[in-house]
XYZ file of N, CA and C in Angstrom:
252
model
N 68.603 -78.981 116.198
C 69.458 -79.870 115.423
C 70.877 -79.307 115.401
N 71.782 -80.084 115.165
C 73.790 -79.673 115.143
C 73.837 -80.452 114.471
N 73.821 -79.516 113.292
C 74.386 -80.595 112.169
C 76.016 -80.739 112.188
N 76.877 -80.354 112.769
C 78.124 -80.483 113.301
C 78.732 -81.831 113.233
N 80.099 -81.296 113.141
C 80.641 -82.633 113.997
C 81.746 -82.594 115.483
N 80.538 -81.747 115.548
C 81.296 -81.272 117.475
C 79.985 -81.031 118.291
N 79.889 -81.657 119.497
C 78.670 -81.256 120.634
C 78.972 -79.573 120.627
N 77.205 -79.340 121.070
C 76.948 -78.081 121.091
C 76.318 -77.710 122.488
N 77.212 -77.057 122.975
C 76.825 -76.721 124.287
C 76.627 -74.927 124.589
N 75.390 -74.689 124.728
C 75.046 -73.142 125.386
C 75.545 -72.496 126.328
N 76.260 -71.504 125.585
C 76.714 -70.644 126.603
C 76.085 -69.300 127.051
N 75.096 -68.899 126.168
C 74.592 -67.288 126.715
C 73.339 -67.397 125.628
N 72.658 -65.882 125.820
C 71.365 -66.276 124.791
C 70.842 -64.468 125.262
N 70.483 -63.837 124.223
C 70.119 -62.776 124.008
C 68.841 -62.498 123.212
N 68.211 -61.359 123.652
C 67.300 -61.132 122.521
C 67.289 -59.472 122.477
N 67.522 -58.884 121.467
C 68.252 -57.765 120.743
C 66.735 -57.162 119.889
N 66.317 -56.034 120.162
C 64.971 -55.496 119.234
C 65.448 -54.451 118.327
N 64.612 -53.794 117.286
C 65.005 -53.833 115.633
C 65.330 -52.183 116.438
N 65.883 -51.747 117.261
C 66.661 -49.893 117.651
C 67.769 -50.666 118.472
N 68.182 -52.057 118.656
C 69.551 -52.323 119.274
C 69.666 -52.754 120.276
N 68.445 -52.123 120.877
C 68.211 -52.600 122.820
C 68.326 -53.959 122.833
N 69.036 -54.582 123.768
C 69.583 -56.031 124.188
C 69.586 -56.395 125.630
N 68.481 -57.597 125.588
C 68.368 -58.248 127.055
C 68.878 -59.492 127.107
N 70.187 -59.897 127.747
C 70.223 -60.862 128.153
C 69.535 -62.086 128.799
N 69.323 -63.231 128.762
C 68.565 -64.423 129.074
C 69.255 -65.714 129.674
N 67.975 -65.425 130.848
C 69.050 -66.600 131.626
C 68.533 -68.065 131.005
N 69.615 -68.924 130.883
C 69.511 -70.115 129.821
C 69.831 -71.418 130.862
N 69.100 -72.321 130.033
C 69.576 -73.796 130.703
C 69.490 -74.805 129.628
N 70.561 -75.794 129.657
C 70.213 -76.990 128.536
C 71.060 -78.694 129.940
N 70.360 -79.096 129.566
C 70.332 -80.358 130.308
C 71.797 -81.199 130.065
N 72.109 -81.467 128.339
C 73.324 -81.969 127.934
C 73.506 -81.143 126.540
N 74.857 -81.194 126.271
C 75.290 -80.770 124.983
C 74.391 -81.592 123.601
N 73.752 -80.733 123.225
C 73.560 -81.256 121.740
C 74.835 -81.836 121.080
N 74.153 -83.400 120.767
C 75.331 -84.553 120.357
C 75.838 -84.099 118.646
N 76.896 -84.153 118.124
C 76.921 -83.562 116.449
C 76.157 -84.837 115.733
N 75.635 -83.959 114.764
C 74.564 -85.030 114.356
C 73.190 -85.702 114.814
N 73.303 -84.339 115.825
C 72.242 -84.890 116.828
C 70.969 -83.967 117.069
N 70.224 -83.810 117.745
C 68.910 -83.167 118.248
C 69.367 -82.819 119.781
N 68.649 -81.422 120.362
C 68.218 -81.266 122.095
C 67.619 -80.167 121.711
N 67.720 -79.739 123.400
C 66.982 -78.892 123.603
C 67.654 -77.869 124.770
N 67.307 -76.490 124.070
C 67.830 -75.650 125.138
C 66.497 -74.849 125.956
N 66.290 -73.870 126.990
C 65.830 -73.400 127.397
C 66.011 -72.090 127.809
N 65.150 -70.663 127.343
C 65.819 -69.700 127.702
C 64.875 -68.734 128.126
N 64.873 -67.582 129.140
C 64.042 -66.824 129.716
C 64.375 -65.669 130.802
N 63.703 -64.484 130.466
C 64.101 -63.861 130.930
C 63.839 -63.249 132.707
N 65.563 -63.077 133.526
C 65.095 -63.655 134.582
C 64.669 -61.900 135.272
N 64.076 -61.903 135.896
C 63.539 -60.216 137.102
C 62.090 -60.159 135.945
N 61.879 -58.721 135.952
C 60.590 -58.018 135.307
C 61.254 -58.110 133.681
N 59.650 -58.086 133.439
C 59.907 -57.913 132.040
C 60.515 -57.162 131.329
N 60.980 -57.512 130.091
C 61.672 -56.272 129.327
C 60.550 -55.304 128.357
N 60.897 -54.399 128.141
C 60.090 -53.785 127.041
C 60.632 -53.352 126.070
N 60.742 -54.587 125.263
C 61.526 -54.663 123.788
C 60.225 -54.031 122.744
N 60.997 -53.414 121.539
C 60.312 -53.346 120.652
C 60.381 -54.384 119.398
N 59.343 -55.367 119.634
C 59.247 -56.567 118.772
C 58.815 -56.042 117.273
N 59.492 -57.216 116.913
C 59.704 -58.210 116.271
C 61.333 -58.209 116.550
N 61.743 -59.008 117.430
C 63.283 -58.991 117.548
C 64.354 -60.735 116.900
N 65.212 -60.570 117.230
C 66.417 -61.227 117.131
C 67.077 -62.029 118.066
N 66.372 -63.405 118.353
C 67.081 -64.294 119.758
C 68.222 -64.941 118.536
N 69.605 -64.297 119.723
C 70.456 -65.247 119.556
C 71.127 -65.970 120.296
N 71.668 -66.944 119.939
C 72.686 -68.180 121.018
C 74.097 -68.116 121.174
N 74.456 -68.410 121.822
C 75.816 -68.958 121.280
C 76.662 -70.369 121.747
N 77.273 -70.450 121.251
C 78.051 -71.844 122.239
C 79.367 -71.228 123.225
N 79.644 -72.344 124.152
C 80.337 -72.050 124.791
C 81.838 -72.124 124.122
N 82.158 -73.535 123.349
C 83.901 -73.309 123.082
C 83.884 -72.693 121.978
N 83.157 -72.336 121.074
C 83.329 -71.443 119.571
C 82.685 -70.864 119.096
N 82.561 -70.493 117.581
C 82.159 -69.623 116.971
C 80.660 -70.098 116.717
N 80.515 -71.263 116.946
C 78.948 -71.431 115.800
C 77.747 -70.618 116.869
N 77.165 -69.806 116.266
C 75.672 -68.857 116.615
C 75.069 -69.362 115.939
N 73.069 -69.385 116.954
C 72.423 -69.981 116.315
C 71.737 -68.632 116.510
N 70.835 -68.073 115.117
C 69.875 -66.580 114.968
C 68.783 -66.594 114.399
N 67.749 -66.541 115.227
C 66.116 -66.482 114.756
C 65.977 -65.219 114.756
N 65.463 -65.048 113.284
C 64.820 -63.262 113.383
C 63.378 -63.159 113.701
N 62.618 -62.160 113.663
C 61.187 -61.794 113.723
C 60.882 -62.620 114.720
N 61.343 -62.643 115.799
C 60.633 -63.302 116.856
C 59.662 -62.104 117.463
N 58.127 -62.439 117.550
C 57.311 -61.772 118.473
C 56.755 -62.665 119.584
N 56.281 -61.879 120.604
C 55.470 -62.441 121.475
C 54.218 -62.347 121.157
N 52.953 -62.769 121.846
C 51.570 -62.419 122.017
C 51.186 -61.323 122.558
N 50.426 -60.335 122.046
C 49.724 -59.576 123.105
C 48.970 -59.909 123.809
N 48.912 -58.844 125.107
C 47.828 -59.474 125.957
C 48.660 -58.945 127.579
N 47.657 -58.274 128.262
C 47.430 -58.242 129.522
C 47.795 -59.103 130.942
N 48.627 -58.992 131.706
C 48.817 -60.122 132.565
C 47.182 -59.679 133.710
N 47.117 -61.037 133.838
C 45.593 -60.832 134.797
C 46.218 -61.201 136.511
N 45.677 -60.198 137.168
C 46.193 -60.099 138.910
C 45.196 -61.295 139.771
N 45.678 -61.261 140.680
C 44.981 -61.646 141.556
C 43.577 -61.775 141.767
């Protein structure tokens, strides 16, 4: 949601764990979130995994200004990737 009254367009996207370590994320959004409006962004991290110490901090930002968007306690799932 942008509750704004300016489109919100993504410019970068991070996720930062609770000792500081910070991985950048490669991001995509289709169109600017309209003000007053709803979308959707997309974000993920691009090569090998990181090895953050979760519960971390994804944040956003926009491209022409100040407004950041900040989810705390983000974790993942545990669990094993299964091979071949």
């Amino acid at each position: 949601m942008n509750p704004g009254a300016e489109p919100w367009t993504l410019a970068g996207a991070a996720l930062v764990d609770k000792a500081g370590e910070r991985v950048d994320l490669a991001t995509w959004q289709q169109a600017p979130i309209p003000a007053s409006g709803a979308g959707a962004v997309v974000v993920g991290i691009e090569g090998e995994s990181a090895q953050l110490g979760c519960p971390c901090t994804l944040k956003l930002w926009e491209a022409t200004g100040p407004r950041t968007v900040t989810l705390e306690s983000v974790t993942f799932p545990e669990g094993k990737a299964k091979g071949p």
